[in-house]
Coordinates of C-alpha atoms in Angstrom, one line a residue:
M1 CA -3.7 27.9 28.3
S2 CA -3.8 27.7 24.5
T3 CA -2.7 24.6 22.6
P4 CA 0.7 25.2 20.8
R5 CA 0.3 25.2 17.0
T6 CA 2.4 22.7 15.1
A7 CA 4.3 23.8 12.1
T8 CA 2.5 23.0 8.8
T9 CA 4.4 21.3 6.0
R10 CA 4.3 22.1 2.3
T11 CA 2.1 19.1 1.7
D12 CA -0.3 20.2 4.4
R13 CA -0.6 23.6 2.7
L14 CA -1.2 22.0 -0.7
L15 CA -3.9 19.8 0.6
A16 CA -5.5 22.7 2.5
G17 CA -5.5 24.7 -0.8
I18 CA -7.2 21.9 -2.7
E19 CA -9.8 21.7 0.0
R20 CA -10.5 25.4 0.0
A21 CA -10.6 25.5 -3.8
G22 CA -12.9 22.6 -4.0
N23 CA -15.2 23.9 -1.4
K24 CA -15.7 27.0 -3.6
L25 CA -17.2 24.9 -6.4
P26 CA -21.0 24.6 -6.3
E27 CA -22.5 21.2 -5.8
P28 CA -23.1 19.2 -9.1
F29 CA -26.8 20.2 -9.7
T30 CA -25.9 23.9 -9.4
L31 CA -22.7 23.5 -11.4
F32 CA -24.6 22.1 -14.4
L33 CA -27.3 24.6 -14.0
I34 CA -24.6 27.3 -14.4
L35 CA -23.1 25.5 -17.3
F36 CA -26.5 25.2 -19.0
A37 CA -26.9 29.0 -18.6
V38 CA -23.4 29.6 -20.1
V39 CA -24.2 27.4 -23.1
A40 CA -27.6 29.1 -23.5
V41 CA -26.0 32.6 -23.6
A42 CA -23.1 31.5 -25.7
S43 CA -25.3 29.7 -28.3
T44 CA -27.4 32.9 -28.6
L45 CA -24.5 35.1 -29.2
M46 CA -22.9 32.7 -31.7
A47 CA -26.2 32.4 -33.5
L48 CA -26.5 36.2 -33.7
A49 CA -23.0 36.3 -35.1
G50 CA -23.9 33.7 -37.8
V51 CA -21.4 31.1 -36.6
S52 CA -21.6 27.8 -38.4
V53 CA -19.8 24.5 -38.5
R54 CA -19.2 21.6 -40.9
M55 CA -18.4 18.3 -39.5
P56 CA -15.6 16.4 -41.4
G57 CA -17.2 13.8 -43.6
S58 CA -20.3 15.8 -44.1
D59 CA -21.2 18.4 -46.8
E60 CA -23.9 19.9 -44.6
V61 CA -23.1 23.2 -42.9
T62 CA -24.8 23.5 -39.5
E63 CA -25.8 26.9 -38.1
I64 CA -25.4 27.4 -34.4
N65 CA -28.9 27.5 -32.8
G66 CA -29.5 30.1 -30.1
F67 CA -31.3 29.2 -27.0
F68 CA -32.7 32.7 -26.3
T69 CA -34.5 32.8 -29.7
A70 CA -38.1 31.9 -30.6
E71 CA -36.9 28.6 -32.0
G72 CA -34.7 27.8 -28.9
L73 CA -37.3 28.6 -26.3
T74 CA -39.9 26.5 -28.2
W75 CA -37.5 23.6 -28.4
F76 CA -36.9 23.8 -24.6
T77 CA -40.5 24.0 -23.6
E78 CA -41.5 21.1 -25.9
N79 CA -38.6 18.9 -24.8
L80 CA -38.1 19.5 -21.0
G81 CA -39.6 16.1 -20.2
P82 CA -38.0 14.1 -23.1
N83 CA -34.6 15.6 -22.4
Y84 CA -34.8 14.1 -18.9
V85 CA -36.6 10.8 -19.5
G86 CA -34.5 10.3 -22.7
F87 CA -31.2 10.9 -20.9
P88 CA -29.5 7.6 -22.1
P89 CA -27.9 6.6 -18.7
L90 CA -31.4 6.3 -17.2
V91 CA -32.4 3.6 -19.7
T92 CA -29.4 1.4 -18.8
V93 CA -28.5 2.3 -15.2
L94 CA -31.9 2.0 -13.5
P95 CA -32.7 -1.6 -14.4
I96 CA -29.2 -2.7 -13.4
L97 CA -29.5 -0.8 -10.1
L98 CA -32.8 -2.6 -9.3
A99 CA -31.1 -6.0 -9.7
V100 CA -27.9 -5.0 -7.9
G101 CA -30.2 -3.6 -5.1
V102 CA -31.7 -7.0 -4.6
A103 CA -28.3 -8.7 -4.5
E104 CA -27.1 -6.1 -2.0
K105 CA -30.2 -5.8 0.3
S106 CA -30.6 -9.6 0.4
G107 CA -27.0 -9.8 1.8
L108 CA -25.5 -11.7 -1.2
L109 CA -22.8 -9.2 -1.9
S110 CA -21.6 -8.7 1.7
G111 CA -21.8 -12.5 2.1
A112 CA -19.6 -13.0 -0.9
I113 CA -17.1 -10.5 0.5
R114 CA -16.9 -12.3 3.8
A115 CA -16.4 -15.6 2.0
V116 CA -13.5 -14.2 0.1
F117 CA -11.9 -12.8 3.2
G118 CA -12.5 -15.9 5.3
S119 CA -11.1 -18.3 2.8
A120 CA -7.8 -16.4 2.2
P121 CA -4.7 -17.5 4.1
R122 CA -2.9 -14.9 6.2
W123 CA -0.2 -14.2 3.6
A124 CA -2.8 -13.6 0.9
L125 CA -5.1 -11.3 2.9
P126 CA -3.7 -8.1 1.3
Y127 CA -4.4 -9.5 -2.1
A128 CA -7.9 -10.6 -1.1
V129 CA -8.5 -7.1 0.1
G130 CA -7.2 -5.7 -3.1
L131 CA -9.4 -8.0 -5.2
V132 CA -12.6 -7.3 -3.2
G133 CA -11.9 -3.6 -3.1
V134 CA -11.4 -3.3 -6.9
L135 CA -14.5 -5.4 -7.6
G136 CA -16.4 -3.6 -4.9
N137 CA -18.0 -1.0 -7.2
V138 CA -20.7 -3.6 -7.8
M139 CA -22.1 -2.3 -4.6
S140 CA -21.7 1.3 -5.8
D141 CA -20.7 3.8 -3.0
T142 CA -21.7 1.2 -0.4
A143 CA -18.3 -0.4 -1.0
F144 CA -16.6 2.6 0.8
I145 CA -18.6 1.9 3.9
V146 CA -18.6 -2.0 4.0
I147 CA -15.2 -3.1 2.7
P148 CA -12.7 -1.1 4.9
P149 CA -14.1 -2.1 8.3
L150 CA -14.6 -5.7 7.2
A151 CA -11.0 -5.8 6.0
A152 CA -9.8 -4.3 9.3
M153 CA -11.5 -7.0 11.3
V154 CA -10.2 -9.8 9.1
F155 CA -6.7 -8.4 9.3
R156 CA -6.9 -8.2 13.1
A157 CA -8.3 -11.7 13.5
A158 CA -5.3 -13.0 11.4
G159 CA -2.7 -11.2 13.5
R160 CA -2.0 -8.5 10.9
H161 CA -2.3 -4.7 11.3
P162 CA -6.0 -3.8 11.1
V163 CA -5.3 -0.3 9.9
A164 CA -3.6 -1.7 6.9
G165 CA -6.8 -3.6 6.0
L166 CA -8.9 -0.5 6.7
L167 CA -6.8 1.9 4.5
G168 CA -6.0 -0.7 1.9
G169 CA -9.7 -1.6 1.5
F170 CA -10.6 2.0 1.0
A171 CA -7.7 2.6 -1.4
A172 CA -8.6 -0.4 -3.6
A173 CA -12.3 0.5 -3.6
G174 CA -11.6 4.1 -4.5
A175 CA -8.6 4.1 -6.8
G176 CA -10.0 1.2 -8.8
Y177 CA -13.6 2.4 -8.7
S178 CA -14.2 2.6 -12.5
T179 CA -13.1 -0.9 -13.4
N180 CA -14.4 -4.4 -12.7
V181 CA -14.3 -7.9 -14.2
L182 CA -18.1 -7.8 -14.0
V183 CA -20.4 -5.5 -16.0
T184 CA -21.8 -3.0 -13.5
S185 CA -24.1 0.0 -13.3
I186 CA -21.1 2.3 -13.8
D187 CA -20.4 0.8 -17.2
A188 CA -24.1 1.4 -18.1
L189 CA -23.8 5.0 -16.9
F190 CA -20.7 5.8 -18.8
A191 CA -21.9 4.1 -22.0
G192 CA -25.2 6.1 -21.8
I193 CA -23.4 9.4 -21.5
T194 CA -20.9 8.5 -24.3
S195 CA -23.7 7.5 -26.7
S196 CA -25.6 10.6 -26.0
V197 CA -22.7 13.0 -27.0
A198 CA -21.6 10.8 -29.9
E199 CA -24.9 11.4 -31.7
I200 CA -23.6 14.6 -33.2
L201 CA -20.8 12.8 -35.1
P202 CA -21.3 11.8 -38.8
D203 CA -19.3 8.6 -38.0
P204 CA -19.5 7.7 -34.3
G205 CA -17.9 4.4 -34.8
A206 CA -19.1 1.2 -33.2
P207 CA -22.1 1.7 -30.8
V208 CA -21.0 2.2 -27.2
N209 CA -22.8 -0.1 -24.7
P210 CA -22.1 -1.4 -21.2
V211 CA -19.6 -4.0 -22.5
S212 CA -17.6 -1.7 -24.8
N213 CA -14.7 -1.5 -22.3
W214 CA -15.1 -5.1 -20.9
Y215 CA -11.8 -6.6 -22.1
Y216 CA -9.9 -3.5 -21.0
N217 CA -11.7 -3.6 -17.6
I218 CA -10.9 -7.2 -17.0
V219 CA -7.2 -6.7 -17.6
S220 CA -7.2 -3.5 -15.5
A221 CA -9.2 -5.0 -12.6
I222 CA -6.9 -8.1 -12.3
L223 CA -3.6 -6.1 -12.5
L224 CA -4.8 -3.3 -10.2
A225 CA -6.2 -5.8 -7.6
A226 CA -2.8 -7.5 -7.5
L227 CA -1.1 -4.1 -7.3
A228 CA -3.3 -3.0 -4.4
G229 CA -2.4 -6.2 -2.5
F230 CA 1.3 -5.7 -3.1
L231 CA 1.1 -2.1 -1.9
I232 CA -0.8 -3.1 1.2
D233 CA 1.6 -5.9 2.0
K234 CA 4.9 -4.3 1.1
V235 CA 4.4 -0.5 1.6
L236 CA 1.4 0.4 3.7
E237 CA 1.6 -2.2 6.5
P238 CA 5.4 -2.0 7.1
R239 CA 5.1 1.8 7.2
L240 CA 2.3 1.6 9.8
V241 CA 4.5 -0.7 11.9
R242 CA 7.5 1.7 11.6
Q243 CA 5.2 4.6 12.7
G244 CA 4.1 2.7 15.7
V245 CA 0.4 2.9 14.9
P246 CA -1.3 0.7 17.6
V247 CA -2.9 -2.6 16.6
E248 CA -5.6 -2.3 19.3
Q249 CA -8.3 0.3 19.2
H250 CA -7.7 2.9 21.9
D251 CA -11.3 2.6 23.2
G252 CA -11.2 -1.2 23.0
G253 CA -14.4 -1.2 21.0
R254 CA -15.6 -2.6 17.7
L255 CA -15.7 -0.8 14.4
D256 CA -19.4 -1.1 13.7
A257 CA -22.0 -3.1 15.4
D258 CA -23.7 -3.8 12.1
V259 CA -20.6 -5.2 10.4
T260 CA -19.5 -8.8 11.2
A261 CA -16.5 -10.6 9.7
E262 CA -18.0 -14.1 9.9
S263 CA -21.0 -15.7 8.1
T264 CA -23.5 -18.0 9.8
P265 CA -23.9 -21.6 8.5
R266 CA -27.3 -20.6 7.0
E267 CA -25.7 -17.7 5.1
R268 CA -22.9 -20.0 3.8
R269 CA -25.5 -22.5 2.5
A270 CA -27.4 -19.6 0.9
L271 CA -24.2 -18.4 -0.7
V272 CA -23.4 -21.8 -2.2
A273 CA -27.0 -22.0 -3.6
A274 CA -26.7 -18.5 -5.0
I275 CA -23.4 -19.4 -6.8
V276 CA -25.1 -22.5 -8.3
A277 CA -28.0 -20.4 -9.5
L278 CA -25.6 -17.8 -11.0
V279 CA -23.7 -20.5 -12.9
L280 CA -26.9 -22.2 -14.2
T281 CA -28.4 -18.8 -15.3
A282 CA -25.2 -17.9 -17.1
A283 CA -25.2 -21.3 -18.8
V284 CA -28.7 -20.9 -20.0
I285 CA -27.8 -17.4 -21.4
V286 CA -24.7 -18.8 -23.2
V287 CA -26.6 -21.7 -24.7
A288 CA -29.4 -19.3 -25.9
A289 CA -26.7 -17.1 -27.5
V290 CA -24.7 -19.7 -29.3
L291 CA -27.6 -21.7 -30.8
P292 CA -27.2 -21.6 -34.6
D293 CA -30.7 -20.0 -35.0
S294 CA -30.4 -17.8 -31.9
P295 CA -32.5 -14.6 -32.2
W296 CA -29.6 -12.8 -30.5
R297 CA -27.5 -13.2 -33.7
N298 CA -27.4 -10.4 -36.3
E299 CA -28.5 -10.8 -39.9
D300 CA -25.0 -12.2 -40.8
G301 CA -25.3 -14.9 -38.1
G302 CA -22.7 -13.2 -35.9
Y303 CA -22.6 -10.8 -32.9
L304 CA -20.3 -8.0 -34.0
P305 CA -20.3 -5.0 -34.4
E306 CA -24.0 -4.9 -33.7
S307 CA -26.5 -7.6 -32.7
P308 CA -29.6 -8.2 -30.5
L309 CA -27.2 -9.9 -28.1
L310 CA -25.2 -6.7 -27.5
S311 CA -28.4 -4.7 -27.3
S312 CA -29.6 -7.1 -24.6
I313 CA -26.6 -6.5 -22.2
V314 CA -28.8 -4.7 -19.7
F315 CA -31.2 -7.6 -19.6
I316 CA -28.3 -10.1 -19.2
V317 CA -26.7 -8.1 -16.4
F318 CA -30.1 -7.6 -14.7
T319 CA -30.7 -11.4 -14.8
L320 CA -27.3 -12.4 -13.5
F321 CA -27.7 -10.2 -10.4
I322 CA -31.4 -10.7 -9.6
V323 CA -31.5 -14.5 -9.8
P324 CA -28.7 -15.3 -7.3
G325 CA -29.9 -12.4 -5.2
V326 CA -33.4 -13.8 -4.8
V327 CA -32.1 -17.3 -4.2
Y328 CA -29.7 -16.1 -1.5
G329 CA -32.5 -14.0 0.1
L330 CA -34.9 -16.9 0.2
L331 CA -32.4 -19.3 1.8
S332 CA -30.9 -16.8 4.2
G333 CA -34.2 -15.4 5.3
T334 CA -33.8 -11.9 4.1
I335 CA -36.6 -12.5 1.6
T336 CA -39.6 -14.3 3.0
K337 CA -42.2 -13.3 0.5
L338 CA -42.5 -12.0 -3.1
A339 CA -43.4 -8.5 -1.8
D340 CA -39.9 -8.2 -0.3
V341 CA -38.4 -8.0 -3.8
P342 CA -40.2 -4.8 -4.9
K343 CA -39.4 -3.3 -1.4
M344 CA -35.7 -3.9 -2.2
F345 CA -36.2 -2.3 -5.6
G346 CA -37.6 0.8 -3.8
Q347 CA -34.6 0.8 -1.4
A348 CA -32.2 0.7 -4.3
L349 CA -33.9 3.6 -6.0
T350 CA -33.9 5.5 -2.8
D351 CA -30.1 5.1 -2.5
M352 CA -29.8 6.5 -6.0
M353 CA -32.2 9.4 -5.5
G354 CA -29.4 11.9 -5.7
F355 CA -28.4 10.6 -9.2
L356 CA -32.1 10.7 -10.3
V357 CA -32.3 14.4 -9.3
I358 CA -29.0 15.4 -10.9
A359 CA -29.9 13.4 -14.1
F360 CA -32.6 16.0 -14.7
V361 CA -30.1 18.9 -15.2
L362 CA -27.5 16.6 -16.9
G363 CA -30.1 15.6 -19.5
Q364 CA -31.0 19.2 -20.2
F365 CA -27.3 20.2 -20.5
I366 CA -26.4 17.4 -22.9
A367 CA -29.5 18.0 -25.0
L368 CA -28.8 21.8 -25.3
F369 CA -25.2 21.2 -26.0
N370 CA -26.1 18.9 -28.9
W371 CA -29.1 20.8 -30.2
S372 CA -27.4 24.2 -30.2
G373 CA -24.5 22.9 -32.3
I374 CA -21.9 24.2 -29.8
G375 CA -20.7 20.6 -29.2
S376 CA -20.0 20.2 -32.9
W377 CA -18.3 23.6 -33.1
I378 CA -16.0 22.9 -30.1
A379 CA -15.2 19.4 -31.4
V380 CA -14.2 20.7 -34.9
T381 CA -12.3 23.7 -33.5
G382 CA -10.5 21.6 -30.9
A383 CA -9.6 18.9 -33.4
D384 CA -8.2 21.5 -35.8
A385 CA -6.2 23.1 -33.0
L386 CA -4.7 19.7 -32.1
E387 CA -3.9 18.9 -35.7
S388 CA -2.3 22.3 -36.2
I389 CA 0.2 21.7 -33.4
G390 CA 0.7 18.1 -34.4
L391 CA -0.9 16.8 -31.1
T392 CA -3.0 14.0 -32.6
G393 CA -1.2 11.0 -31.3
Y394 CA -1.0 9.4 -27.9
G395 CA 0.2 12.6 -26.3
A396 CA -3.3 14.0 -26.7
I397 CA -4.6 11.1 -24.7
L398 CA -2.0 11.4 -22.0
G399 CA -2.9 15.1 -21.7
F400 CA -6.6 14.1 -21.4
L401 CA -5.7 11.7 -18.5
V402 CA -3.9 14.5 -16.6
V403 CA -6.8 16.9 -17.1
A404 CA -9.3 14.2 -15.9
S405 CA -7.2 13.4 -12.9
L406 CA -6.9 17.0 -11.8
L407 CA -10.6 17.7 -12.3
N408 CA -11.4 14.6 -10.3
L409 CA -9.8 16.3 -7.3
F410 CA -12.7 18.8 -7.3
I411 CA -15.6 17.1 -9.1
I412 CA -16.0 13.7 -7.3
S413 CA -19.1 12.6 -9.0
G414 CA -18.1 10.3 -11.9
S415 CA -21.4 10.9 -13.8
S416 CA -21.0 14.7 -13.5
L417 CA -17.3 14.7 -14.5
W418 CA -17.8 12.4 -17.5
T419 CA -20.9 14.4 -18.7
L420 CA -18.7 17.5 -18.6
M421 CA -15.7 16.0 -20.3
A422 CA -17.5 13.7 -22.7
A423 CA -19.4 16.6 -24.2
V424 CA -16.1 18.1 -25.4
F425 CA -13.6 15.3 -25.8
V426 CA -15.6 12.4 -27.3
P427 CA -16.5 14.4 -30.5
M428 CA -13.1 16.1 -30.5
F429 CA -11.1 12.9 -30.3
A430 CA -13.4 11.1 -32.8
L431 CA -12.5 13.8 -35.3
I432 CA -8.8 13.0 -35.0
G433 CA -9.5 9.2 -35.3
Y434 CA -10.3 7.8 -31.9
E435 CA -13.3 5.6 -31.1
P436 CA -15.7 7.1 -28.4
A437 CA -15.2 3.8 -26.5
F438 CA -11.5 4.5 -26.3
T439 CA -12.0 8.0 -24.9
Q440 CA -14.3 6.5 -22.3
A441 CA -11.7 3.9 -21.4
A442 CA -9.0 6.6 -21.0
F443 CA -11.4 8.6 -18.7
R444 CA -11.7 5.7 -16.3
V445 CA -8.0 6.2 -15.3
G446 CA -8.5 9.8 -14.4
D447 CA -11.8 9.3 -12.8
S448 CA -10.6 6.9 -10.1
A449 CA -7.0 7.2 -9.2
T450 CA -7.0 10.6 -7.5
Q451 CA -10.4 10.4 -5.7
I452 CA -8.8 8.8 -2.7
I453 CA -6.6 11.7 -1.9
T454 CA -9.0 14.6 -2.3
P455 CA -10.5 16.1 0.9
L456 CA -13.7 16.6 -1.1
N457 CA -14.4 12.9 -1.2
P458 CA -17.3 12.6 1.4
Y459 CA -16.2 9.1 2.3
M460 CA -12.8 10.4 3.5
V461 CA -14.6 11.7 6.6
V462 CA -16.1 8.2 7.2
L463 CA -12.7 6.6 6.8
L464 CA -11.1 9.2 9.2
T465 CA -13.8 8.3 11.8
F466 CA -12.8 4.7 11.6
L467 CA -9.1 5.5 11.7
R468 CA -9.4 7.5 14.8
R469 CA -10.4 4.4 16.7
W470 CA -6.6 3.6 16.5
E471 CA -5.2 7.1 16.1
P472 CA -7.3 9.7 17.9
Q473 CA -5.0 12.4 16.6
A474 CA -5.1 11.4 12.9
G475 CA -6.3 14.0 10.4
L476 CA -7.1 14.1 6.7
G477 CA -3.4 14.6 6.0
S478 CA -2.6 11.3 7.7
V479 CA -5.0 9.5 5.5
M480 CA -3.9 11.2 2.3
A481 CA -0.2 10.6 2.9
R482 CA -0.8 6.9 3.4
L483 CA -3.0 6.6 0.3
L484 CA -0.8 8.7 -2.0
P485 CA 1.3 5.7 -3.1
F486 CA -1.9 3.9 -4.2
T487 CA -2.9 7.0 -6.3
L488 CA 0.5 7.3 -8.0
C489 CA 1.0 3.6 -8.6
F490 CA -2.6 3.0 -9.8
W491 CA -2.3 6.0 -12.2
L492 CA 1.0 4.8 -13.7
V493 CA 0.0 1.2 -14.1
W494 CA -3.5 1.9 -15.4
A495 CA -2.0 4.4 -17.9
A496 CA 0.5 1.7 -18.9
I497 CA -2.3 -0.8 -19.5
L498 CA -4.1 1.8 -21.7
T499 CA -0.8 2.4 -23.6
V500 CA -0.4 -1.4 -24.3
F501 CA -4.0 -1.5 -25.7
Y502 CA -3.2 1.6 -27.8
V503 CA 0.2 0.4 -29.2
L504 CA -1.1 -3.1 -30.0
D505 CA -4.5 -1.9 -31.2
L506 CA -6.2 -4.4 -29.0
P507 CA -10.0 -4.5 -28.8
L508 CA -11.5 -2.8 -25.7
G509 CA -14.6 -4.9 -25.7
P510 CA -16.9 -6.8 -28.1
G511 CA -16.9 -4.7 -31.3
N512 CA -15.1 -1.7 -29.9
G513 CA -11.5 -0.8 -30.7
I514 CA -9.1 2.1 -30.5
F515 CA -9.2 3.8 -33.8
L516 CA -12.1 4.7 -36.1
D517 CA -12.1 3.2 -39.5
R518 CA -10.9 5.8 -42.0

């Protein structure tokens, strides 16, 4: 006897359509290989047609360089390696990933998460989950695996609905993925991509580095963490109760044998020592920076807009992660000898192997886009089009947010999406007066808010597996419907934060503002 089919809703059909459309897209490596081929052919045709471009502020007319010419093929064969190794995100991301890898593999990051959860009173648990979730991108994608089940167990132990902790932890980690009060590898990744595409500009504004959006990120992270806690407490958990979602798992089991909600006494002592080490390390760095004759000062004795201090951000972030990570590992027993540290380095690089592979084709695409002159031509043509219709104000930025949010439904990789969009929009918006760092800050909104409701997010399947411990019949539609309020509220609040920075012309980070100096 066949199982009767249930009627599908309009939302079900919409989500199914998104899933089908997204599944037709090639994976990121193939996508950028296709884009490389498109730019190669387009540049050759434009070169044959004699297309040229003149960047505003420059008297030099630049001819489009064709890829399928003697000059183009020679450029490619000579620069295949440099295009990859010189891909700016590699220079900043890899050192930070090594240090974060030690902090993660030693158990420091998960120990800190358990400490935050364990110290929160029952009423504050949703806000603790919101805070940990938003700050969880320190752990990169591991946050999607670790935080939701931990939050579920802590909620259950406190007599609250564990599914609210599970879904709320995932929502906070995903919808706030691109922001943090700390400087993370994501900041280094975005800054490297932004810098690489801004090179074609005659006036790229202040240099973009991992702290260029720091002030904006701090405000965003704090407000979004509070918003996530509010939504878990006042929207998600009451709805789960009204729907009659069971509190106990149907199989009576645990979420994950490798995930525990409590720390051992030894781990707690190690965490205290790691925090002390972090504070002392930060104090040494601050003293070294503020000394009157500090070598980190610029020629004028300051730090802005450029200085050795800002150029040393990767070193500073590396140090602030690896020192407490090693201290925690030594005291907790996860590091027993010096050889354990390079092993953790290797494990961190293994976790990022997918990025290292795709960085090869990303580097080639960005290099060709800049060398051919197509990037400059699109920027000038697009800027002229925006000016001709009078769309040079904040409306252009809001349109950019919408486009980024929609593309994020189909291209989940933040590095791939930003590489694609930065190549076009960073130069274009710079030509109508916006700092590259501001365009990057705006992208963060679109890159995060919608990724928790797309069926193309691979961690949705992991979340659904967890959820079925309580609801065996749950599907992706169940997950998306419950996470949709997070997407809408995060998008609106985050866009409002960006608007406040824009209207008040507030600095986004040390040395980086909204508008280019005219």
